[in-house]
Coordinates of C-alpha atoms and ligand atoms in Angstrom, one line a residue:
Chain A
M376 CA 59.3 54.0 -26.2
Q377 CA 61.2 53.3 -23.2
N378 CA 64.8 51.3 -23.6
P379 CA 65.0 47.5 -21.8
I380 CA 66.8 49.5 -18.7
Q381 CA 64.5 51.4 -17.5
L382 CA 61.9 48.1 -17.9
I383 CA 63.9 45.6 -16.7
G384 CA 64.6 48.5 -13.7
R385 CA 60.4 49.2 -12.8
A386 CA 59.5 45.7 -13.4
T387 CA 62.0 44.9 -11.5
L388 CA 61.1 47.5 -8.8
G389 CA 56.8 47.0 -8.8
L390 CA 57.9 43.2 -8.1
F391 CA 59.9 44.1 -4.9
S392 CA 56.9 46.7 -3.7
E393 CA 54.8 44.3 -4.1
I394 CA 57.0 41.5 -2.1
G395 CA 56.9 44.1 0.2
R396 CA 52.6 45.0 0.2
L397 CA 52.5 40.6 0.4
A398 CA 55.0 40.3 3.8
V399 CA 53.3 42.7 5.5
F400 CA 49.6 41.4 4.8
A401 CA 50.7 38.4 5.3
G402 CA 52.4 39.7 8.7
R403 CA 49.1 41.3 10.0
V404 CA 46.7 38.1 9.3
K405 CA 49.2 36.6 10.8
G406 CA 48.8 38.7 14.2
A407 CA 45.1 38.3 14.1
A408 CA 45.7 34.6 13.3
L409 CA 47.5 34.1 17.5
T410 CA 45.9 36.6 18.7
P411 CA 42.2 37.6 20.6
R412 CA 39.7 36.9 19.1
W413 CA 38.9 34.2 17.4
Y414 CA 36.2 33.9 15.3
G415 CA 35.6 29.6 16.0
G416 CA 32.5 28.5 13.6
E417 CA 34.0 30.5 11.1
I418 CA 37.1 28.8 11.4
L419 CA 35.2 25.4 10.8
R420 CA 33.1 25.9 8.2
Q421 CA 36.0 27.5 6.1
M422 CA 37.6 24.0 7.8
V423 CA 34.6 22.3 5.8
R424 CA 35.5 24.0 2.8
I425 CA 39.1 23.8 2.5
G426 CA 39.4 20.1 3.7
F427 CA 36.0 18.4 2.9
Y428 CA 35.0 19.3 -0.4
S429 CA 38.7 19.0 -1.5
L430 CA 38.9 15.4 -0.8
P431 CA 37.8 14.0 -4.0
V432 CA 40.1 15.7 -6.3
V433 CA 43.4 15.4 -4.2
G434 CA 42.0 11.8 -4.0
L435 CA 42.2 11.4 -7.8
A436 CA 45.5 13.8 -8.5
A437 CA 46.6 11.6 -5.6
V438 CA 45.8 8.1 -7.1
F439 CA 46.9 9.2 -10.9
I440 CA 50.0 10.3 -9.9
G441 CA 51.1 7.3 -8.2
A442 CA 50.2 4.9 -11.0
A443 CA 52.2 6.2 -13.0
L444 CA 54.4 6.5 -11.2
A445 CA 54.5 3.2 -10.5
L446 CA 54.5 2.5 -14.2
N447 CA 57.8 4.7 -14.5
I448 CA 60.2 3.7 -12.6
Y449 CA 59.3 -0.2 -13.5
E450 CA 59.8 0.7 -16.4
G451 CA 63.8 3.1 -16.3
G452 CA 64.3 0.5 -13.7
S453 CA 63.6 -2.6 -14.9
R454 CA 66.9 -1.6 -18.0
Y455 CA 68.8 -2.1 -14.8
G456 CA 67.0 -5.2 -13.7
A457 CA 65.8 -2.4 -11.1
E458 CA 62.1 -3.8 -10.5
Q459 CA 62.4 -5.0 -7.0
F460 CA 63.0 -0.7 -5.9
V461 CA 59.6 0.7 -7.4
P462 CA 57.4 0.5 -3.2
S463 CA 60.5 2.2 -2.1
I464 CA 60.8 4.9 -4.8
V465 CA 57.1 5.8 -5.0
V466 CA 56.5 5.5 -1.7
L467 CA 59.7 7.9 -0.9
G468 CA 58.6 10.3 -4.7
I469 CA 54.8 10.2 -2.6
T470 CA 55.3 11.2 1.4
R471 CA 58.2 13.5 0.5
E472 CA 57.7 15.1 -2.6
L473 CA 54.5 14.4 -5.5
G474 CA 51.9 14.5 -2.6
V475 CA 52.5 17.4 -0.8
V476 CA 53.5 19.6 -4.4
I477 CA 49.8 17.6 -6.0
T478 CA 47.3 18.4 -2.8
G479 CA 49.2 22.6 -3.2
L480 CA 49.1 22.4 -6.9
M481 CA 45.3 21.9 -6.4
L482 CA 44.3 23.9 -4.0
A483 CA 46.6 27.0 -5.9
G484 CA 43.7 26.2 -8.3
R485 CA 40.0 25.4 -6.0
V486 CA 40.8 27.1 -2.7
S487 CA 43.0 30.5 -3.3
A488 CA 41.3 31.4 -6.4
G489 CA 37.9 30.6 -5.0
I490 CA 38.8 32.7 -1.8
A491 CA 40.0 35.4 -3.9
A492 CA 37.1 35.0 -5.4
E493 CA 34.9 35.1 -3.3
I494 CA 36.7 37.9 -1.4
G495 CA 36.8 40.5 -4.2
A496 CA 33.1 39.9 -4.5
M497 CA 32.3 41.7 -1.5
R498 CA 35.1 43.6 -1.5
V499 CA 32.9 45.1 -4.3
T500 CA 30.1 45.2 -3.0
E501 CA 31.5 47.0 0.3
Q502 CA 30.9 44.2 2.6
I503 CA 34.0 44.7 3.9
D504 CA 33.6 48.7 4.2
A505 CA 30.7 47.1 5.8
L506 CA 31.7 44.8 7.7
E507 CA 34.6 47.5 9.4
T508 CA 31.8 49.9 10.2
L509 CA 30.3 46.8 12.1
S510 CA 32.9 46.7 14.3
A511 CA 34.7 43.7 12.7
S512 CA 38.3 43.3 11.6
R513 CA 38.3 41.5 8.5
Y514 CA 41.8 40.1 9.7
R515 CA 39.6 38.4 12.5
Y516 CA 37.0 37.7 10.2
L517 CA 37.4 36.8 7.0
Y518 CA 41.1 36.2 6.4
A519 CA 42.4 34.5 9.7
P520 CA 40.1 31.7 9.8
R521 CA 41.2 30.8 6.5
F522 CA 44.6 31.4 7.0
I523 CA 44.1 28.6 10.2
A524 CA 41.1 26.2 8.6
A525 CA 44.6 26.2 5.5
L526 CA 46.8 25.4 8.0
I527 CA 45.6 22.6 9.7
T528 CA 43.5 20.5 6.6
L529 CA 46.0 21.3 4.7
P530 CA 48.4 18.5 6.2
V531 CA 45.9 16.3 6.9
L532 CA 44.5 16.6 3.1
V533 CA 48.9 15.3 2.7
A534 CA 48.7 12.5 4.8
L535 CA 45.2 11.0 2.5
A536 CA 46.5 11.7 -0.1
D537 CA 49.9 10.0 0.9
I538 CA 48.3 7.0 1.5
I539 CA 46.0 6.9 -1.7
G540 CA 49.3 7.7 -3.5
V541 CA 51.0 5.0 -2.3
M542 CA 47.8 2.7 -3.0
G543 CA 47.7 4.1 -6.8
G544 CA 51.2 2.4 -7.7
W545 CA 50.0 -0.4 -4.9
L546 CA 46.6 -0.9 -7.5
V547 CA 49.1 -0.5 -11.4
S548 CA 52.4 -3.1 -9.5
V549 CA 49.6 -5.7 -8.2
Y550 CA 47.2 -5.6 -11.7
G551 CA 49.4 -4.9 -14.2
L552 CA 52.7 -5.0 -12.8
D553 CA 52.9 -8.3 -11.7
F554 CA 54.3 -7.7 -8.3
D555 CA 52.6 -9.8 -4.9
S556 CA 50.6 -7.6 -3.3
T557 CA 51.8 -8.4 0.2
V558 CA 55.6 -8.1 -0.1
Y559 CA 54.9 -4.8 -2.1
L560 CA 52.6 -3.5 1.0
R561 CA 55.7 -4.3 3.5
N562 CA 58.3 -3.1 1.1
T563 CA 56.8 -0.3 1.2
L564 CA 56.1 -0.2 4.6
D565 CA 59.5 -0.9 5.3
F566 CA 61.3 1.7 3.5
V567 CA 59.2 4.8 4.6
T568 CA 60.3 6.3 7.8
T569 CA 58.9 9.1 10.3
N570 CA 61.1 11.8 8.8
D571 CA 60.0 11.0 4.7
I572 CA 56.5 11.8 6.2
L573 CA 57.2 15.1 8.0
A574 CA 59.2 16.6 5.8
G575 CA 56.0 16.6 4.1
L576 CA 53.6 17.2 6.6
I577 CA 55.6 21.4 7.0
K578 CA 55.3 21.8 3.7
A579 CA 51.8 20.9 3.9
V580 CA 51.5 23.4 6.7
V581 CA 53.4 25.9 4.9
F582 CA 52.1 26.0 1.4
G583 CA 48.9 26.2 3.3
G584 CA 49.5 29.2 4.7
V585 CA 50.7 31.1 1.1
I586 CA 47.3 30.1 -0.1
A587 CA 45.1 31.1 2.1
I588 CA 47.0 33.7 2.6
M589 CA 47.4 34.8 -1.5
G590 CA 43.8 34.3 -1.8
C591 CA 43.2 37.2 0.8
Y592 CA 45.4 39.3 -0.4
Q593 CA 44.2 39.0 -3.8
G594 CA 40.9 39.6 -2.7
D595 CA 41.3 42.0 -0.6
R596 CA 43.3 44.9 -3.6
S597 CA 40.5 43.6 -5.7
Q598 CA 39.7 45.5 -8.2
A599 CA 35.2 47.0 -9.1
G600 CA 33.5 44.8 -11.8
A601 CA 33.9 41.0 -13.4
T602 CA 36.7 41.8 -14.3
G603 CA 38.2 42.8 -11.3
V604 CA 37.4 39.8 -9.9
G605 CA 38.1 37.2 -12.2
R606 CA 41.7 38.4 -12.4
A607 CA 42.1 39.0 -8.7
A608 CA 41.3 34.7 -8.9
T609 CA 43.2 34.1 -12.3
L610 CA 46.9 36.1 -9.8
S611 CA 45.7 33.9 -6.2
M612 CA 45.6 30.9 -8.6
V613 CA 48.9 31.7 -10.0
G614 CA 50.5 33.2 -7.1
A615 CA 50.3 30.0 -5.1
A616 CA 51.1 28.4 -8.0
V617 CA 54.4 29.8 -8.3
L618 CA 55.0 30.9 -4.9
I619 CA 54.7 26.7 -3.4
L620 CA 57.1 25.1 -6.5
A621 CA 59.9 27.2 -5.9
F622 CA 59.2 27.1 -1.2
N623 CA 59.3 23.4 -2.4
Y624 CA 62.4 23.0 -3.6
V625 CA 63.7 25.5 -0.9
M626 CA 62.6 23.4 2.1
S627 CA 63.9 20.4 -0.3
T628 CA 66.9 22.0 0.4
L629 CA 66.9 22.1 3.7
F630 CA 65.3 19.1 4.9
V631 CA 68.4 17.5 2.7
E632 CA 71.0 19.8 4.6
I633 CA 70.3 19.1 8.1
G634 CA 69.3 15.3 7.5
L635 CA 65.0 15.3 7.5
Chain B
M1062 CA 30.3 76.4 23.4
T1063 CA 28.8 72.6 22.4
H1064 CA 30.2 70.7 19.4
P1065 CA 28.8 69.7 16.5
L1066 CA 27.9 65.2 16.8
L1067 CA 30.5 65.5 13.4
R1068 CA 32.5 67.9 11.4
L1069 CA 35.4 67.7 8.4
E1070 CA 37.6 70.2 8.3
G1071 CA 39.8 71.0 4.5
V1072 CA 39.3 67.8 4.0
E1073 CA 40.7 66.6 0.8
K1074 CA 40.5 63.4 -0.9
T1075 CA 42.2 62.4 -4.7
F1076 CA 42.3 58.9 -6.8
G1077 CA 46.2 58.9 -9.1
R1078 CA 45.3 62.1 -11.2
N1079 CA 41.1 62.1 -10.2
Q1080 CA 40.8 65.6 -7.2
V1081 CA 37.5 64.2 -5.5
L1082 CA 36.7 66.0 -2.5
R1083 CA 38.7 70.1 -2.9
G1084 CA 38.3 70.8 1.1
V1085 CA 34.8 69.8 2.2
D1086 CA 34.1 71.9 5.6
I1087 CA 30.7 70.1 6.6
D1088 CA 29.1 69.7 10.8
V1089 CA 25.9 67.6 11.6
A1090 CA 24.8 68.5 15.0
R1091 CA 23.1 65.8 17.1
G1092 CA 19.1 64.8 16.3
Q1093 CA 20.2 66.7 13.0
S1094 CA 18.9 65.3 9.5
L1095 CA 20.8 66.8 7.3
V1096 CA 20.6 65.8 3.5
I1097 CA 23.1 65.7 0.8
I1098 CA 22.8 66.8 -3.1
G1099 CA 25.1 66.2 -6.0
G1100 CA 26.2 65.3 -9.1
S1101 CA 27.0 61.2 -9.4
G1102 CA 29.8 60.5 -9.1
S1103 CA 30.6 64.0 -7.3
G1104 CA 32.7 62.5 -4.6
K1105 CA 29.0 61.5 -1.9
S1106 CA 30.4 58.5 -1.0
V1107 CA 33.7 58.9 -0.6
M1108 CA 33.1 61.5 1.8
L1109 CA 30.9 59.7 4.1
K1110 CA 33.8 56.7 3.3
T1111 CA 36.4 58.8 5.1
A1112 CA 34.8 60.7 7.6
L1113 CA 33.8 56.0 8.8
G1114 CA 37.7 56.2 8.4
L1115 CA 37.0 53.2 5.7
M1116 CA 38.8 56.4 3.7
T1117 CA 41.8 57.6 4.5
P1118 CA 41.5 62.3 3.6
D1119 CA 44.9 63.0 1.5
K1120 CA 44.4 66.7 4.4
G1121 CA 42.0 67.9 6.8
T1122 CA 40.6 66.7 10.3
I1123 CA 37.9 65.0 11.3
F1124 CA 36.3 65.3 14.3
F1125 CA 33.4 63.0 16.0
D1126 CA 32.1 64.4 19.0
G1127 CA 34.7 66.7 19.8
D1128 CA 37.2 64.2 19.3
D1129 CA 39.9 64.1 16.2
V1130 CA 39.2 60.8 14.6
T1131 CA 41.7 61.1 11.1
Q1132 CA 44.0 59.3 11.8
A1133 CA 42.4 56.4 14.7
T1134 CA 43.2 53.7 15.5
G1135 CA 42.0 49.8 16.7
K1136 CA 39.6 51.0 20.4
A1137 CA 39.2 54.8 18.9
R1138 CA 37.8 54.2 15.9
E1139 CA 36.1 51.0 17.0
K1140 CA 34.5 53.2 19.8
M1141 CA 33.6 55.6 17.0
R1142 CA 32.1 53.3 14.9
A1143 CA 29.9 51.2 17.4
R1144 CA 27.9 55.4 17.3
I1145 CA 27.5 55.1 13.8
G1146 CA 25.3 53.3 12.0
M1147 CA 25.8 53.1 8.0
L1148 CA 23.3 52.2 5.7
F1149 CA 26.0 51.4 2.4
Q1150 CA 24.7 52.7 -1.6
S1151 CA 24.4 49.3 -2.8
G1152 CA 23.4 47.7 0.7
A1153 CA 26.2 45.6 1.2
L1154 CA 24.4 43.0 3.1
F1155 CA 26.8 39.6 3.6
D1156 CA 25.0 37.3 1.7
S1157 CA 26.4 34.5 3.2
L1158 CA 24.6 34.7 6.5
T1159 CA 20.6 35.0 6.4
V1160 CA 18.9 37.8 7.1
W1161 CA 18.5 38.1 10.8
E1162 CA 22.2 36.8 11.1
N1163 CA 23.1 40.2 8.6
V1164 CA 21.1 42.9 11.4
A1165 CA 22.5 41.0 14.3
F1166 CA 26.0 40.9 13.0
R1167 CA 26.7 43.5 15.1
L1168 CA 25.7 42.4 18.2
I1169 CA 27.3 38.8 18.2
N1170 CA 30.6 39.5 16.4
S1171 CA 31.4 42.8 17.8
E1172 CA 28.9 43.3 21.6
G1173 CA 29.3 38.8 21.5
M1174 CA 26.0 39.5 22.9
R1175 CA 24.3 35.2 22.9
R1176 CA 23.1 34.5 19.0
K1177 CA 19.6 33.2 20.8
D1178 CA 19.4 37.1 22.4
A1179 CA 21.0 38.9 19.2
K1180 CA 18.2 36.5 17.4
E1181 CA 15.1 37.9 18.9
R1182 CA 17.0 41.4 19.2
A1183 CA 16.6 41.0 15.1
I1184 CA 13.7 39.6 15.0
E1185 CA 12.5 42.7 17.0
T1186 CA 14.6 44.6 14.4
L1187 CA 12.5 44.0 11.6
K1188 CA 9.5 44.4 12.6
K1189 CA 10.7 48.0 12.6
V1190 CA 11.5 48.0 9.4
R1191 CA 8.1 45.8 8.5
L1192 CA 9.4 43.1 8.1
G1193 CA 8.0 39.6 10.0
P1194 CA 9.8 36.5 12.0
D1195 CA 10.0 35.2 8.8
V1196 CA 12.1 37.2 5.6
G1197 CA 15.0 36.2 9.5
A1198 CA 14.8 33.2 8.2
L1199 CA 15.8 34.1 4.1
Y1200 CA 19.3 34.6 2.6
P1201 CA 19.9 37.9 0.7
A1202 CA 19.5 37.1 -2.2
E1203 CA 16.5 35.4 -1.6
I1204 CA 15.1 38.8 -1.2
S1205 CA 14.2 41.8 -3.2
G1206 CA 15.9 45.7 -3.7
G1207 CA 13.6 47.5 -1.9
M1208 CA 13.4 44.1 1.2
Q1209 CA 17.0 44.5 1.0
K1210 CA 17.3 48.2 2.2
R1211 CA 14.8 47.3 4.7
V1212 CA 16.7 45.0 6.0
S1213 CA 20.1 47.5 5.7
L1214 CA 18.2 49.6 7.4
A1215 CA 17.2 47.3 10.5
R1216 CA 21.4 46.9 10.7
S1217 CA 22.6 50.2 10.3
I1218 CA 20.0 51.3 13.4
I1219 CA 20.3 47.8 15.6
S1220 CA 23.0 49.3 18.5
E1221 CA 21.0 52.2 19.0
P1222 CA 23.7 54.7 16.7
D1223 CA 24.0 58.4 17.4
L1224 CA 24.7 59.0 14.4
I1225 CA 23.9 57.0 11.1
F1226 CA 24.4 57.8 7.6
F1227 CA 22.4 56.7 4.6
D1228 CA 24.0 56.4 1.1
E1229 CA 21.6 56.0 -1.7
P1230 CA 18.2 54.8 0.4
T1231 CA 16.0 55.4 -2.1
T1232 CA 17.7 55.0 -5.4
G1233 CA 17.0 51.9 -7.5
L1234 CA 13.7 51.6 -5.5
D1235 CA 9.6 52.6 -7.6
P1236 CA 8.7 55.2 -5.9
I1237 CA 6.7 54.2 -3.7
T1238 CA 9.1 51.8 -3.1
A1239 CA 10.7 54.5 -2.1
D1240 CA 8.5 56.9 -0.2
A1241 CA 8.2 54.0 2.8
I1242 CA 12.0 54.2 2.7
N1243 CA 11.3 57.7 3.4
D1244 CA 8.9 56.8 6.0
L1245 CA 11.0 54.4 7.6
I1246 CA 14.5 56.4 7.2
L1247 CA 12.4 59.7 9.7
E1248 CA 10.9 56.8 12.2
M1249 CA 14.0 56.1 13.3
V1250 CA 15.9 58.8 13.0
R1251 CA 12.8 60.5 14.8
G1252 CA 12.7 58.0 17.3
L1253 CA 16.0 56.7 18.1
G1254 CA 16.6 60.8 18.4
A1255 CA 19.8 60.3 16.5
A1256 CA 21.4 62.6 13.4
A1257 CA 21.3 61.5 10.0
V1258 CA 23.4 62.5 7.3
T1259 CA 21.6 61.0 3.3
I1260 CA 23.1 61.4 0.3
T1261 CA 20.6 61.6 -2.3
H1262 CA 19.5 62.3 -5.8
D1263 CA 15.9 62.1 -5.4
M1264 CA 14.2 65.8 -4.0
A1265 CA 11.0 63.9 -2.9
S1266 CA 13.2 62.6 -0.1
A1267 CA 15.4 65.3 0.4
R1268 CA 12.7 68.2 1.0
K1269 CA 10.6 64.6 3.8
I1270 CA 13.5 64.0 5.5
A1271 CA 16.4 67.2 5.7
D1272 CA 16.3 69.2 8.2
E1273 CA 19.2 70.4 5.8
I1274 CA 20.7 70.8 2.7
A1275 CA 23.8 70.3 0.9
M1276 CA 25.5 70.1 -1.7
L1277 CA 28.5 68.9 -3.1
Y1278 CA 30.3 70.2 -6.4
E1279 CA 33.3 69.8 -7.8
G1280 CA 34.9 68.5 -4.5
Q1281 CA 33.4 71.1 -1.9
I1282 CA 30.4 72.6 -0.3
I1283 CA 28.0 75.1 -2.6
W1284 CA 25.7 75.4 -0.8
R1285 CA 24.1 75.0 3.0
G1286 CA 20.4 75.7 3.6
P1287 CA 17.2 74.7 6.2
A1288 CA 14.9 72.4 3.5
K1289 CA 12.8 75.3 2.5
D1290 CA 14.7 77.4 1.1
V1291 CA 16.5 74.9 -1.3
Y1292 CA 14.4 75.5 -3.7
A1293 CA 15.3 79.7 -3.6
S1294 CA 19.0 79.2 -3.0
G1295 CA 19.8 81.9 -5.0
N1296 CA 23.1 79.5 -5.7
E1297 CA 22.1 78.2 -9.9
Y1298 CA 24.1 76.3 -9.2
V1299 CA 21.7 73.8 -6.5
D1300 CA 18.9 76.2 -9.0
Q1301 CA 19.8 73.7 -11.6
F1302 CA 20.6 70.7 -9.4
V1303 CA 17.0 71.1 -7.4
N1304 CA 15.0 71.4 -10.9
G1305 CA 16.6 68.8 -12.6
R1306 CA 17.5 71.0 -15.6
A1307 CA 20.0 70.2 -18.8
E1308 CA 21.4 73.6 -19.5
G1309 CA 23.3 75.2 -16.7
P1310 CA 26.7 76.1 -15.0
I1311 CA 27.2 72.1 -14.3
Q1312 CA 27.9 70.2 -17.6
P1313 CA 25.8 66.8 -18.2
A1314 CA 28.4 64.3 -16.7
L1315 CA 28.1 62.5 -20.1
Ligands
ADP743 N1 38.3 53.0 -4.5 C1 38.3 53.9 -5.3 N2 39.2 54.1 -6.2 C2 39.4 54.9 -6.7 N3 38.6 55.9 -7.6 C3 37.2 56.1 -6.6 C4 37.2 54.8 -5.6 N4 36.5 54.9 -5.1 C5 35.5 57.3 -5.9 N5 36.0 56.7 -7.2 C6 36.2 58.3 -8.2 O1 35.4 58.7 -6.9 C7 34.2 59.5 -7.6 C8 34.2 60.2 -6.3 O2 32.6 58.9 -6.4 P1 31.7 58.1 -5.9 O3 31.4 58.8 -3.8 O4 31.8 57.1 -5.8 O5 30.8 59.2 -6.2 P2 29.0 60.1 -5.7 O6 28.8 61.2 -5.2 O7 28.3 59.3 -6.5 O8 28.4 58.7 -4.4 C9 34.2 58.4 -8.8 O9 35.2 59.9 -10.0 C10 34.7 57.3 -8.5 O10 35.4 57.3 -9.6
MG744 MG1 27.8 56.8 -4.3

């Protein structure tokens, strides 16, 4: 048996080399995304797949989160007679944190795992080798389009999630908690600032990158067989979710620091 | 002295503890059809993948048309790959693209040809492998294994390469379809004047398409000679393999 120190040492080394490999991979994808040639058709196809087909899950998640948030703030606020803050806290919570985090986490499952499974299957059926022998780089043809599409579509999805989330809070407040509809909406719009929205959208771009890169990375490394592909999907989902939460915290701290 | 089109010198490749290639030396001349035989898992596919640069050998050198391409990257690698076609063991068709888009992939995505022109060329090439234009619109999952092999063959020859690799082109096909594939390979190779390296365990296929046959065993080329001599090689390993006997110096991989 290994002693605990060895075990911890090995795990730490493993973690650092994994981070290193991921960083090198991300650098290559970024390089391919920033230089010609671009496969426009592929980028469009991925935008539809990542963006358009994610609308239902993102919308549903946002409406429920907004509704639950309004309910809880009302309950908590009423202890201090502060019910009137429901609209402002809902819109702040949604735009800065919940809209973007929920969208990111849903897409870590739907999109990142999907990309990993797809690329993994292409890897084990030699389609990636075939691509390279046909003189098309997998970074340019497969990974960069997914990366670019995620960077573009995530902010759009998050903007929609913000609106739908606020509507969820409004629904509960107006139909369940006796708020006046016009007053609720006016309070929301008066309170929210461009910075609140911007903070969420900047996070969205970063999360989009994380989701695409994690999916491509795990798929690219996928081992042969159905278990290998399944494992790639799981690893990418878990990895993307953890990175999203960690980056979210770091960025929130940073935004507070610089007053965004 | 003219150099061979492809030449592998002392190529070694190890995965973990699994020493797959242990110093492979082999060369292929222009227009020559070389068949490589060897047991399952003996490293035949790995050998082709190192030659193509899909895997980097641990040791040894690969020359293509006289140039050392072992570590080639970017433009040099692309220039080499533009002259080589590869038929993968699994077919490796892109399942998100239609048959004609698969066949025309190199033209559209590497050579920048217009889709309309590329489609015409793809349909023409499909005709060479006896597939009608209606097949072009289908997806790979919608056609049989034999048809997939033919599509893959069409994809590997569309830009008229100087060298084509065929990795087990007839494995998994019924004998009649397999023989049709053999005929197509002969036709393509003769028609293009291309060199071919074909991996197979199918001796009927080997004798039909080979000028020369070589055998890979324990990571090295242990015999090479004209196709007609393969049954009188005087090598007990080759004898056992070509006659398909369980008894002999080679242990069956069970
Ligand atoms: N990417 C890889 N990683 C690890 N081992 C591999 C890889 N590719 C092939 N191998 C191993 O190399 C050996 C030879 O494989 P291969 O060349 O596919 O055999 P074959 O002669 O049947 O084509 C096998 O033991 C296989 O497990
Ligand atoms: Mg093989």
